[in-house]
CSV table of C-alpha atoms and ligand atoms in Angstrom, one decimal:
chain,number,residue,atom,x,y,z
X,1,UNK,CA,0.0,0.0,0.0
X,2,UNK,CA,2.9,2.5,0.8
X,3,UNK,CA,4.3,1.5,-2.2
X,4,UNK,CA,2.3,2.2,-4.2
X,5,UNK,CA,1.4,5.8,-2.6
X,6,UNK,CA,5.2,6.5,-3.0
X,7,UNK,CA,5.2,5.5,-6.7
X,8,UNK,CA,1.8,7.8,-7.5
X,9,UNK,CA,3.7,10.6,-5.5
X,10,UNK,CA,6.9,9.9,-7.6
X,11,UNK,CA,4.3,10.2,-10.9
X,12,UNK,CA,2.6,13.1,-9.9
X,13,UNK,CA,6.2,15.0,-9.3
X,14,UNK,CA,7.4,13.6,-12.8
X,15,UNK,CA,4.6,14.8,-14.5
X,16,UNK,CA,4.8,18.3,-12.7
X,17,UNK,CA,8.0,18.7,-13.7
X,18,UNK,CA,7.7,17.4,-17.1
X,19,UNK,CA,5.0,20.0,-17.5
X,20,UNK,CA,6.7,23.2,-16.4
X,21,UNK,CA,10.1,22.0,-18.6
X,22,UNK,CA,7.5,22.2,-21.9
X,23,UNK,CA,6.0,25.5,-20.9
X,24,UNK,CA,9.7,27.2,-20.2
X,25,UNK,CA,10.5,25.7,-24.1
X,26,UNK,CA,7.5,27.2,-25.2
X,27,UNK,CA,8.2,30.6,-23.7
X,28,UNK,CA,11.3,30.7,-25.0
X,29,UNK,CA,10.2,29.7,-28.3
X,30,UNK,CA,8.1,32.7,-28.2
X,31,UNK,CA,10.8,34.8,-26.6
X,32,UNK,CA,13.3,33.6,-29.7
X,33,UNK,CA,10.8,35.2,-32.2
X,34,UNK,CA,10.0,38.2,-30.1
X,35,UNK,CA,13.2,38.8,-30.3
X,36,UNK,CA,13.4,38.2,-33.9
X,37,UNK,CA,10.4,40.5,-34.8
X,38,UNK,CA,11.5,43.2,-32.7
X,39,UNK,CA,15.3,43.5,-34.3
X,40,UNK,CA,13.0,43.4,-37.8
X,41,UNK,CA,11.1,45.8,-36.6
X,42,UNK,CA,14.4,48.3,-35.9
X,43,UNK,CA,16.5,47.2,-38.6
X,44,UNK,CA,14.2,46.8,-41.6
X,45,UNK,CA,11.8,49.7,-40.8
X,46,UNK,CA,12.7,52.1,-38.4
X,47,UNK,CA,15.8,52.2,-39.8
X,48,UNK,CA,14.2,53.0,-43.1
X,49,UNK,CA,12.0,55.7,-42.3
X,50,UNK,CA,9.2,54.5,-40.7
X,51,UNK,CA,7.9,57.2,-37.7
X,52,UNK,CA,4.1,56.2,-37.0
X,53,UNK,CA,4.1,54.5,-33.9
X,54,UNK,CA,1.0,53.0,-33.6
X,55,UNK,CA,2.7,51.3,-36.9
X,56,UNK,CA,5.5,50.0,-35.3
X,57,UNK,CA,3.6,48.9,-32.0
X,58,UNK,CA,1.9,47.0,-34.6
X,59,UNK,CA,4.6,45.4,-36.8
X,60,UNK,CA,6.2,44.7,-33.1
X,61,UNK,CA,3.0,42.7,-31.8
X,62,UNK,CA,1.8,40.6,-34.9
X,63,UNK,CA,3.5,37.5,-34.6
X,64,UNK,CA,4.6,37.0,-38.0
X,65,UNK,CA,6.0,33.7,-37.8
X,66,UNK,CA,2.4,31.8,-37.3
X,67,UNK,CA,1.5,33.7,-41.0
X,68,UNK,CA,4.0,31.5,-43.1
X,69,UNK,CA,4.1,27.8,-43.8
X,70,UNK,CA,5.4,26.1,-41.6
X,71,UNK,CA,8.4,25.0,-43.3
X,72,UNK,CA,9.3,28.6,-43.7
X,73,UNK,CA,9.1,29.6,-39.7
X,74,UNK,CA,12.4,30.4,-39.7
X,75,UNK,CA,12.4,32.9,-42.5
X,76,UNK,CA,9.6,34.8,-40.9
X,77,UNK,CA,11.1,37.8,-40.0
X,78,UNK,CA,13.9,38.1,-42.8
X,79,UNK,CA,13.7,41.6,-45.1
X,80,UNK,CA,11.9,39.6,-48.2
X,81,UNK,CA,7.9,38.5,-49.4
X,82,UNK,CA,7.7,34.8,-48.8
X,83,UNK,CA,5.3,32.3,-50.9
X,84,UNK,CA,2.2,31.1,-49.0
X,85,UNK,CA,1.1,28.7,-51.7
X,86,UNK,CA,-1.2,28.9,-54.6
X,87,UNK,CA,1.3,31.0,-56.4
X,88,UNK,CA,0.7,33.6,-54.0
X,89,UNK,CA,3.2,35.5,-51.2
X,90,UNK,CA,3.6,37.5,-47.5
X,91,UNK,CA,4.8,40.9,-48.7
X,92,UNK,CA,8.1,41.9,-47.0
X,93,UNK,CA,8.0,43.5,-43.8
X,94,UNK,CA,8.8,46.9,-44.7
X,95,UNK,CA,6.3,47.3,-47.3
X,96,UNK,CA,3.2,46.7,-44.9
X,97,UNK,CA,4.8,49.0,-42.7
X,98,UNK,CA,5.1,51.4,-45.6
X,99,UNK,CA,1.5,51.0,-46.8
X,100,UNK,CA,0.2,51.0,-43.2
X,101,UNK,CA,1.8,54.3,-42.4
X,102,UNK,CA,0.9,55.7,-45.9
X,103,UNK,CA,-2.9,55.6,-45.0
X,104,UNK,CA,-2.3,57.5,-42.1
X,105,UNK,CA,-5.2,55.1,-39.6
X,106,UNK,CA,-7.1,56.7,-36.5
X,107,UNK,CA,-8.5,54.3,-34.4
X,108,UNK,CA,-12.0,54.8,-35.3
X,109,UNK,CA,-11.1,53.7,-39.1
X,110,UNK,CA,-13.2,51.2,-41.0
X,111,UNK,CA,-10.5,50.2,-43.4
X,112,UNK,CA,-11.0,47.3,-46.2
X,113,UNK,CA,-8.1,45.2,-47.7
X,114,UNK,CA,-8.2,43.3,-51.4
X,115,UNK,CA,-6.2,40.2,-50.6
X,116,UNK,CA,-6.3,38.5,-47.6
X,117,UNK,CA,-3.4,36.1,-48.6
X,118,UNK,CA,-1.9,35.1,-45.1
X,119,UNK,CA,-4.1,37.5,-43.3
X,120,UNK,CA,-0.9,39.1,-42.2
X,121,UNK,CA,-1.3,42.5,-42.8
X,122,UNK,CA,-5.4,42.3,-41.8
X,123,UNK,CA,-3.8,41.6,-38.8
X,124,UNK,CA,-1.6,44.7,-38.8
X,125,UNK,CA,-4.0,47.2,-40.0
X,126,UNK,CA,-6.4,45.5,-37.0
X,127,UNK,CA,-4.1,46.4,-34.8
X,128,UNK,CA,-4.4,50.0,-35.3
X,129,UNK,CA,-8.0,50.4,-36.5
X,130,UNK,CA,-11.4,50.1,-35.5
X,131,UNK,CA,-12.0,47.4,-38.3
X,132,UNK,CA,-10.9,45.3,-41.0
X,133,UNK,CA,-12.7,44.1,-44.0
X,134,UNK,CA,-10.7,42.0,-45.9
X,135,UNK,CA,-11.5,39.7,-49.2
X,136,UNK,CA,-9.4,36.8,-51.1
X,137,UNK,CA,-10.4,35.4,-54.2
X,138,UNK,CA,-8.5,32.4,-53.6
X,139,UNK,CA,-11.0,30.2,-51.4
X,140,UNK,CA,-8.4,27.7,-49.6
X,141,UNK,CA,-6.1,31.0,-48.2
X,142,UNK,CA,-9.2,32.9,-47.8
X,143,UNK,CA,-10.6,29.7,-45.2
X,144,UNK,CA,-7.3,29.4,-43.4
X,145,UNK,CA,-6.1,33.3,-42.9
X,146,UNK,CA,-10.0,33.1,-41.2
X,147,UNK,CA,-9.0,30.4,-39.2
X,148,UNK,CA,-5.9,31.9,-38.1
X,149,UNK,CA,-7.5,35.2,-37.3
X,150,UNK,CA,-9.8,33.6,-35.2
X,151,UNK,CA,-7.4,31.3,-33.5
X,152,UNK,CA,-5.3,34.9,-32.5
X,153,UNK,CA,-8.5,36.3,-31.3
X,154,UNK,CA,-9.0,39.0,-33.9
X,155,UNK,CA,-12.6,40.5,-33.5
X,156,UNK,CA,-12.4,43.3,-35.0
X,157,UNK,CA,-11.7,41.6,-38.6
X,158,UNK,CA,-14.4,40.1,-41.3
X,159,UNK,CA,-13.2,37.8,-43.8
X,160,UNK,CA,-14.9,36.7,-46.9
X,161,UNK,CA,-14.2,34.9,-50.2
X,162,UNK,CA,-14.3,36.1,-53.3
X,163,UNK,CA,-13.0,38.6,-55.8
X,164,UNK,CA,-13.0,41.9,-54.4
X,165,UNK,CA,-13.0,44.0,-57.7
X,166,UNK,CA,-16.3,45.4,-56.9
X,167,UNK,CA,-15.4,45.5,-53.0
X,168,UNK,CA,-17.8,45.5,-49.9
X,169,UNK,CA,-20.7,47.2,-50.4
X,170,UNK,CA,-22.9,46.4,-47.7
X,171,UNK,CA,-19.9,48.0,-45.5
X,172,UNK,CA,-18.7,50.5,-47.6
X,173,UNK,CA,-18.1,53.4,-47.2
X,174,UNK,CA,-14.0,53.1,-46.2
X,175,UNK,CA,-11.8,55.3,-44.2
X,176,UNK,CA,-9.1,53.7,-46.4
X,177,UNK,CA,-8.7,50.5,-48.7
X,178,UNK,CA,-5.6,48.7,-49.2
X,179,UNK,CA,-5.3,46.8,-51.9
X,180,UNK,CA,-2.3,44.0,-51.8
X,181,UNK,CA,-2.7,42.3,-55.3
X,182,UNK,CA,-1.7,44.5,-58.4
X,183,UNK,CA,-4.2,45.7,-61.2
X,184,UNK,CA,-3.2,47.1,-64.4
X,185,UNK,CA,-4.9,49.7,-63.8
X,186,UNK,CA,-7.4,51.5,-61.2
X,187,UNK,CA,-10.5,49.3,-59.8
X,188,UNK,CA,-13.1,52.6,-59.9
X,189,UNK,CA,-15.9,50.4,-57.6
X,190,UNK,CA,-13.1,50.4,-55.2
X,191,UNK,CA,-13.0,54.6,-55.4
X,192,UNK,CA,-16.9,55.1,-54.9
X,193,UNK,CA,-16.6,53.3,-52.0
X,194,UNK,CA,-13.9,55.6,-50.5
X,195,UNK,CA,-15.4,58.1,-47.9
X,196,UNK,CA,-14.7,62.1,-48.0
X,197,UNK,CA,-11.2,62.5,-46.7
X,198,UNK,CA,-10.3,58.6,-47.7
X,199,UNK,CA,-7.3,57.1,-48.5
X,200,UNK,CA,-6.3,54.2,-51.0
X,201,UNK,CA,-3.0,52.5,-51.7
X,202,UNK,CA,-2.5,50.1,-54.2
X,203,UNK,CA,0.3,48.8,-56.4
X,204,UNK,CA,-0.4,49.8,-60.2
X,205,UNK,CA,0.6,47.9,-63.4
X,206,UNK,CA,1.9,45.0,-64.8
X,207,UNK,CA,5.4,44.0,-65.5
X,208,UNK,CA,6.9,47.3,-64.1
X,209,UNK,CA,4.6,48.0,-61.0
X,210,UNK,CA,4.2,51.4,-58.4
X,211,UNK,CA,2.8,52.1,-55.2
X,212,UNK,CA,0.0,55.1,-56.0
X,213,UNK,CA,-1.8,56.5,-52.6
X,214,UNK,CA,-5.2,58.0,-53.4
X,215,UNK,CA,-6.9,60.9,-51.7
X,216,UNK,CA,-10.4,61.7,-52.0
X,217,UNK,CA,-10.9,65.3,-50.9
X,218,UNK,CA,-14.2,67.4,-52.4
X,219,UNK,CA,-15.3,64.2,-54.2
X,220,UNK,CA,-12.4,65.2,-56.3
X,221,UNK,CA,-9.4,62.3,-56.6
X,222,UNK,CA,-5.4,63.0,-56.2
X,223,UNK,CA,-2.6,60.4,-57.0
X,224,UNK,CA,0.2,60.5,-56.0
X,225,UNK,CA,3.4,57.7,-57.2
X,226,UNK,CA,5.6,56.4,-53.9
X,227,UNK,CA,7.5,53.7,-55.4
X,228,UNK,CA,8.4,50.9,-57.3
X,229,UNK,CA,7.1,47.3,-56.5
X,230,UNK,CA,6.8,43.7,-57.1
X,231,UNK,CA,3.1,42.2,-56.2
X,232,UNK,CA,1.2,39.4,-57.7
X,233,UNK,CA,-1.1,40.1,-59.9
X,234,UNK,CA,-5.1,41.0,-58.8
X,235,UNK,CA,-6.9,38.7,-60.9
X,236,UNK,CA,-10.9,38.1,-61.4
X,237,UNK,CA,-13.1,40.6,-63.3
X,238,UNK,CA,-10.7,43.1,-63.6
X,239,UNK,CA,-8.7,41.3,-66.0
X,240,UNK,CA,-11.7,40.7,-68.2
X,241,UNK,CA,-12.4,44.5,-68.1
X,242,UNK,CA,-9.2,45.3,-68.9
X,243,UNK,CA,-9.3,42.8,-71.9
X,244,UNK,CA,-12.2,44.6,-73.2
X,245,UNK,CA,-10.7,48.2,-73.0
M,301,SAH,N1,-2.0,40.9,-47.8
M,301,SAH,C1,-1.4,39.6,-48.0
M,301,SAH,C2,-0.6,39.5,-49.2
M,301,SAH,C3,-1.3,38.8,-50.2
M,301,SAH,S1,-0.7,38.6,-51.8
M,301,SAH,C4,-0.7,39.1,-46.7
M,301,SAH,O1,-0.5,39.9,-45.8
M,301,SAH,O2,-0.3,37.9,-46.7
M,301,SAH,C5,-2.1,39.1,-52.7
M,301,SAH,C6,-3.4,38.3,-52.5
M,301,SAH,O3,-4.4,38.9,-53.3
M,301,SAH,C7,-3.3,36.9,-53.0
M,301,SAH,O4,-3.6,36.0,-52.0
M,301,SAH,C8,-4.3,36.8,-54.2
M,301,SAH,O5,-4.9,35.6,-54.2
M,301,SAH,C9,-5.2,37.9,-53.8
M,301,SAH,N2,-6.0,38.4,-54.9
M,301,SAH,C10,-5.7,38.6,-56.2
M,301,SAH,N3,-6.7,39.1,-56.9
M,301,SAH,C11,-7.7,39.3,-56.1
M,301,SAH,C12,-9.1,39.8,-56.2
M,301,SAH,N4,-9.5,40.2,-57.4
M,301,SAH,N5,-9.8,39.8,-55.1
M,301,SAH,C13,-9.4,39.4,-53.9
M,301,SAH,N6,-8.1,38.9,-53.7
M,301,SAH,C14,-7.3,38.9,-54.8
Protein backbone atom coordinates (compact mmCIF):
# COMPACT_ATOMS: atom_id res chain seq x y z
CA UNK A 1 0.00 0.00 0.00
CA UNK A 2 2.88 2.49 0.81
CA UNK A 3 4.30 1.51 -2.19
CA UNK A 4 2.27 2.19 -4.23
CA UNK A 5 1.36 5.82 -2.61
CA UNK A 6 5.16 6.55 -2.96
CA UNK A 7 5.18 5.49 -6.72
CA UNK A 8 1.82 7.80 -7.48
CA UNK A 9 3.72 10.62 -5.54
CA UNK A 10 6.89 9.90 -7.64
CA UNK A 11 4.34 10.16 -10.89
CA UNK A 12 2.60 13.13 -9.94
CA UNK A 13 6.25 15.02 -9.32
CA UNK A 14 7.41 13.58 -12.81
CA UNK A 15 4.58 14.85 -14.51
CA UNK A 16 4.81 18.31 -12.71
CA UNK A 17 7.95 18.73 -13.67
CA UNK A 18 7.74 17.38 -17.08
CA UNK A 19 5.02 19.99 -17.48
CA UNK A 20 6.70 23.15 -16.39
CA UNK A 21 10.06 22.01 -18.64
CA UNK A 22 7.54 22.24 -21.87
CA UNK A 23 5.98 25.47 -20.91
CA UNK A 24 9.71 27.22 -20.16
CA UNK A 25 10.47 25.73 -24.11
CA UNK A 26 7.52 27.24 -25.23
CA UNK A 27 8.25 30.59 -23.74
CA UNK A 28 11.33 30.72 -24.97
CA UNK A 29 10.25 29.72 -28.32
CA UNK A 30 8.07 32.71 -28.20
CA UNK A 31 10.82 34.84 -26.64
CA UNK A 32 13.27 33.57 -29.68
CA UNK A 33 10.83 35.16 -32.21
CA UNK A 34 10.00 38.24 -30.12
CA UNK A 35 13.17 38.82 -30.30
CA UNK A 36 13.44 38.17 -33.90
CA UNK A 37 10.35 40.51 -34.84
CA UNK A 38 11.50 43.22 -32.74
CA UNK A 39 15.26 43.50 -34.30
CA UNK A 40 12.97 43.40 -37.85
CA UNK A 41 11.12 45.83 -36.65
CA UNK A 42 14.43 48.33 -35.88
CA UNK A 43 16.51 47.20 -38.55
CA UNK A 44 14.16 46.81 -41.56
CA UNK A 45 11.79 49.71 -40.83
CA UNK A 46 12.66 52.09 -38.44
CA UNK A 47 15.84 52.23 -39.75
CA UNK A 48 14.18 53.00 -43.06
CA UNK A 49 11.97 55.73 -42.30
CA UNK A 50 9.20 54.49 -40.67
CA UNK A 51 7.89 57.22 -37.68
CA UNK A 52 4.09 56.22 -37.05
CA UNK A 53 4.06 54.53 -33.92
CA UNK A 54 1.01 53.00 -33.65
CA UNK A 55 2.67 51.30 -36.88
CA UNK A 56 5.49 50.04 -35.34
CA UNK A 57 3.59 48.94 -32.02
CA UNK A 58 1.86 46.99 -34.58
CA UNK A 59 4.61 45.35 -36.84
CA UNK A 60 6.23 44.68 -33.15
CA UNK A 61 3.00 42.67 -31.79
CA UNK A 62 1.80 40.61 -34.91
CA UNK A 63 3.53 37.51 -34.60
CA UNK A 64 4.59 36.99 -38.00
CA UNK A 65 5.98 33.71 -37.81
CA UNK A 66 2.41 31.76 -37.32
CA UNK A 67 1.54 33.72 -41.04
CA UNK A 68 3.98 31.51 -43.10
CA UNK A 69 4.06 27.84 -43.79
CA UNK A 70 5.44 26.14 -41.60
CA UNK A 71 8.38 25.03 -43.34
CA UNK A 72 9.32 28.64 -43.73
CA UNK A 73 9.09 29.57 -39.72
CA UNK A 74 12.41 30.43 -39.67
CA UNK A 75 12.43 32.93 -42.45
CA UNK A 76 9.62 34.76 -40.86
CA UNK A 77 11.11 37.84 -40.00
CA UNK A 78 13.88 38.10 -42.76
CA UNK A 79 13.71 41.56 -45.11
CA UNK A 80 11.89 39.58 -48.20
CA UNK A 81 7.92 38.47 -49.42
CA UNK A 82 7.70 34.76 -48.81
CA UNK A 83 5.32 32.29 -50.85
CA UNK A 84 2.16 31.10 -49.03
CA UNK A 85 1.06 28.68 -51.71
CA UNK A 86 -1.22 28.93 -54.61
CA UNK A 87 1.31 31.03 -56.42
CA UNK A 88 0.69 33.55 -53.95
CA UNK A 89 3.16 35.45 -51.16
CA UNK A 90 3.56 37.53 -47.52
CA UNK A 91 4.84 40.86 -48.67
CA UNK A 92 8.11 41.93 -47.03
CA UNK A 93 7.99 43.53 -43.76
CA UNK A 94 8.84 46.93 -44.70
CA UNK A 95 6.30 47.35 -47.33
CA UNK A 96 3.20 46.72 -44.86
CA UNK A 97 4.83 49.00 -42.74
CA UNK A 98 5.15 51.40 -45.57
CA UNK A 99 1.46 50.98 -46.79
CA UNK A 100 0.21 50.95 -43.23
CA UNK A 101 1.77 54.33 -42.44
CA UNK A 102 0.89 55.73 -45.88
CA UNK A 103 -2.89 55.59 -45.03
CA UNK A 104 -2.33 57.53 -42.06
CA UNK A 105 -5.15 55.13 -39.65
CA UNK A 106 -7.12 56.74 -36.53
CA UNK A 107 -8.50 54.32 -34.36
CA UNK A 108 -12.04 54.75 -35.30
CA UNK A 109 -11.09 53.67 -39.07
CA UNK A 110 -13.18 51.19 -41.02
CA UNK A 111 -10.50 50.15 -43.37
CA UNK A 112 -10.99 47.25 -46.16
CA UNK A 113 -8.13 45.22 -47.72
CA UNK A 114 -8.24 43.30 -51.38
CA UNK A 115 -6.24 40.23 -50.64
CA UNK A 116 -6.28 38.53 -47.63
CA UNK A 117 -3.44 36.08 -48.55
CA UNK A 118 -1.87 35.15 -45.13
CA UNK A 119 -4.12 37.48 -43.27
CA UNK A 120 -0.92 39.14 -42.16
CA UNK A 121 -1.30 42.50 -42.80
CA UNK A 122 -5.39 42.34 -41.83
CA UNK A 123 -3.82 41.57 -38.84
CA UNK A 124 -1.56 44.71 -38.84
CA UNK A 125 -4.05 47.15 -40.03
CA UNK A 126 -6.36 45.49 -37.05
CA UNK A 127 -4.13 46.44 -34.76
CA UNK A 128 -4.38 49.95 -35.30
CA UNK A 129 -7.99 50.36 -36.53
CA UNK A 130 -11.36 50.15 -35.53
CA UNK A 131 -12.05 47.41 -38.25
CA UNK A 132 -10.86 45.29 -41.05
CA UNK A 133 -12.69 44.06 -44.02
CA UNK A 134 -10.74 41.95 -45.93
CA UNK A 135 -11.55 39.72 -49.24
CA UNK A 136 -9.41 36.81 -51.07
CA UNK A 137 -10.35 35.36 -54.24
CA UNK A 138 -8.55 32.37 -53.64
CA UNK A 139 -10.96 30.16 -51.40
CA UNK A 140 -8.37 27.68 -49.56
CA UNK A 141 -6.14 30.97 -48.24
CA UNK A 142 -9.22 32.94 -47.76
CA UNK A 143 -10.57 29.66 -45.18
CA UNK A 144 -7.26 29.43 -43.42
CA UNK A 145 -6.11 33.33 -42.94
CA UNK A 146 -10.02 33.09 -41.21
CA UNK A 147 -8.97 30.36 -39.24
CA UNK A 148 -5.92 31.89 -38.14
CA UNK A 149 -7.52 35.20 -37.34
CA UNK A 150 -9.80 33.57 -35.16
CA UNK A 151 -7.39 31.29 -33.51
CA UNK A 152 -5.25 34.87 -32.54
CA UNK A 153 -8.46 36.30 -31.34
CA UNK A 154 -9.05 38.98 -33.90
CA UNK A 155 -12.58 40.46 -33.51
CA UNK A 156 -12.35 43.26 -35.02
CA UNK A 157 -11.65 41.64 -38.62
CA UNK A 158 -14.44 40.10 -41.25
CA UNK A 159 -13.20 37.77 -43.82
CA UNK A 160 -14.85 36.72 -46.90
CA UNK A 161 -14.22 34.86 -50.21
CA UNK A 162 -14.30 36.06 -53.30
CA UNK A 163 -13.05 38.56 -55.79
CA UNK A 164 -12.95 41.92 -54.40
CA UNK A 165 -12.95 44.04 -57.69
CA UNK A 166 -16.34 45.37 -56.92
CA UNK A 167 -15.42 45.52 -52.95
CA UNK A 168 -17.83 45.50 -49.94
CA UNK A 169 -20.74 47.21 -50.43
CA UNK A 170 -22.94 46.40 -47.65
CA UNK A 171 -19.90 47.96 -45.47
CA UNK A 172 -18.74 50.51 -47.57
CA UNK A 173 -18.11 53.35 -47.25
CA UNK A 174 -13.97 53.07 -46.17
CA UNK A 175 -11.84 55.34 -44.24
CA UNK A 176 -9.11 53.74 -46.37
CA UNK A 177 -8.68 50.46 -48.66
CA UNK A 178 -5.61 48.68 -49.24
CA UNK A 179 -5.33 46.78 -51.88
CA UNK A 180 -2.33 43.95 -51.85
CA UNK A 181 -2.68 42.30 -55.27
CA UNK A 182 -1.65 44.53 -58.40
CA UNK A 183 -4.23 45.69 -61.16
CA UNK A 184 -3.20 47.10 -64.43
CA UNK A 185 -4.88 49.73 -63.77
CA UNK A 186 -7.38 51.54 -61.18
CA UNK A 187 -10.51 49.28 -59.84
CA UNK A 188 -13.15 52.61 -59.92
CA UNK A 189 -15.86 50.36 -57.63
CA UNK A 190 -13.11 50.42 -55.20
CA UNK A 191 -13.00 54.59 -55.44
CA UNK A 192 -16.86 55.15 -54.93
CA UNK A 193 -16.57 53.29 -51.99
CA UNK A 194 -13.95 55.61 -50.48
CA UNK A 195 -15.35 58.06 -47.93
CA UNK A 196 -14.72 62.06 -47.98
CA UNK A 197 -11.16 62.53 -46.66
CA UNK A 198 -10.28 58.60 -47.66
CA UNK A 199 -7.32 57.05 -48.52
CA UNK A 200 -6.29 54.19 -51.05
CA UNK A 201 -2.96 52.51 -51.71
CA UNK A 202 -2.53 50.12 -54.23
CA UNK A 203 0.34 48.85 -56.44
CA UNK A 204 -0.41 49.82 -60.22
CA UNK A 205 0.60 47.87 -63.44
CA UNK A 206 1.93 45.02 -64.83
CA UNK A 207 5.36 44.02 -65.47
CA UNK A 208 6.91 47.25 -64.08
CA UNK A 209 4.56 48.01 -61.00
CA UNK A 210 4.22 51.35 -58.40
CA UNK A 211 2.82 52.08 -55.20
CA UNK A 212 -0.04 55.10 -55.98
CA UNK A 213 -1.76 56.50 -52.62
CA UNK A 214 -5.19 58.03 -53.43
CA UNK A 215 -6.89 60.86 -51.65
CA UNK A 216 -10.40 61.68 -52.04
CA UNK A 217 -10.88 65.30 -50.87
CA UNK A 218 -14.16 67.43 -52.36
CA UNK A 219 -15.27 64.19 -54.22
CA UNK A 220 -12.35 65.17 -56.31
CA UNK A 221 -9.38 62.35 -56.62
CA UNK A 222 -5.41 62.98 -56.21
CA UNK A 223 -2.62 60.40 -57.01
CA UNK A 224 0.18 60.52 -56.01
CA UNK A 225 3.38 57.67 -57.20
CA UNK A 226 5.56 56.39 -53.88
CA UNK A 227 7.53 53.68 -55.36
CA UNK A 228 8.40 50.88 -57.31
CA UNK A 229 7.08 47.26 -56.54
CA UNK A 230 6.78 43.72 -57.05
CA UNK A 231 3.10 42.24 -56.25
CA UNK A 232 1.16 39.44 -57.67
CA UNK A 233 -1.12 40.13 -59.93
CA UNK A 234 -5.12 41.01 -58.83
CA UNK A 235 -6.91 38.70 -60.87
CA UNK A 236 -10.94 38.14 -61.44
CA UNK A 237 -13.07 40.61 -63.34
CA UNK A 238 -10.69 43.07 -63.63
CA UNK A 239 -8.72 41.27 -66.04
CA UNK A 240 -11.70 40.68 -68.21
CA UNK A 241 -12.40 44.50 -68.06
CA UNK A 242 -9.21 45.27 -68.93
CA UNK A 243 -9.33 42.85 -71.95
CA UNK A 244 -12.22 44.62 -73.17
CA UNK A 245 -10.67 48.22 -72.96
N1 LIG B 1 -1.99 40.90 -47.79
C1 LIG B 1 -1.42 39.57 -47.96
C2 LIG B 1 -0.56 39.49 -49.21
C3 LIG B 1 -1.34 38.81 -50.20
S1 LIG B 1 -0.69 38.57 -51.81
C4 LIG B 1 -0.68 39.10 -46.74
O1 LIG B 1 -0.51 39.88 -45.79
O2 LIG B 1 -0.30 37.94 -46.69
C5 LIG B 1 -2.09 39.10 -52.73
C6 LIG B 1 -3.35 38.30 -52.55
O3 LIG B 1 -4.35 38.91 -53.35
C7 LIG B 1 -3.26 36.87 -53.01
O4 LIG B 1 -3.60 36.00 -51.97
C8 LIG B 1 -4.27 36.78 -54.16
O5 LIG B 1 -4.94 35.55 -54.24
C9 LIG B 1 -5.22 37.91 -53.80
N2 LIG B 1 -6.02 38.44 -54.92
C10 LIG B 1 -5.67 38.61 -56.22
N3 LIG B 1 -6.69 39.13 -56.93
C11 LIG B 1 -7.72 39.29 -56.08
C12 LIG B 1 -9.06 39.78 -56.21
N4 LIG B 1 -9.54 40.18 -57.39
N5 LIG B 1 -9.84 39.82 -55.10
C13 LIG B 1 -9.39 39.40 -53.90
N6 LIG B 1 -8.13 38.90 -53.71
C14 LIG B 1 -7.31 38.86 -54.77
Amino acid sequence: MKMRYTLLVIILISVVILSMSISSTSQSVDNKYEQARLRMVEIQIERRGIRDESVLRAMRSVPRHLFVPSNLIRSAYTDQPLPIGHNQTISQPYIVAYMTEALHLKKEDKVLEIGTGSGYQAAVLAEIADSVYTIEIVEPLAKSAQKKLDKLGYKNIFCKAGDGYLGWPEAAPFDAIIITAAPPRIPTPLIEQLKEGGRMILPVGEWYQELVLITKRDGKITKKKLLPVRFVPMTGEIQNQENTK
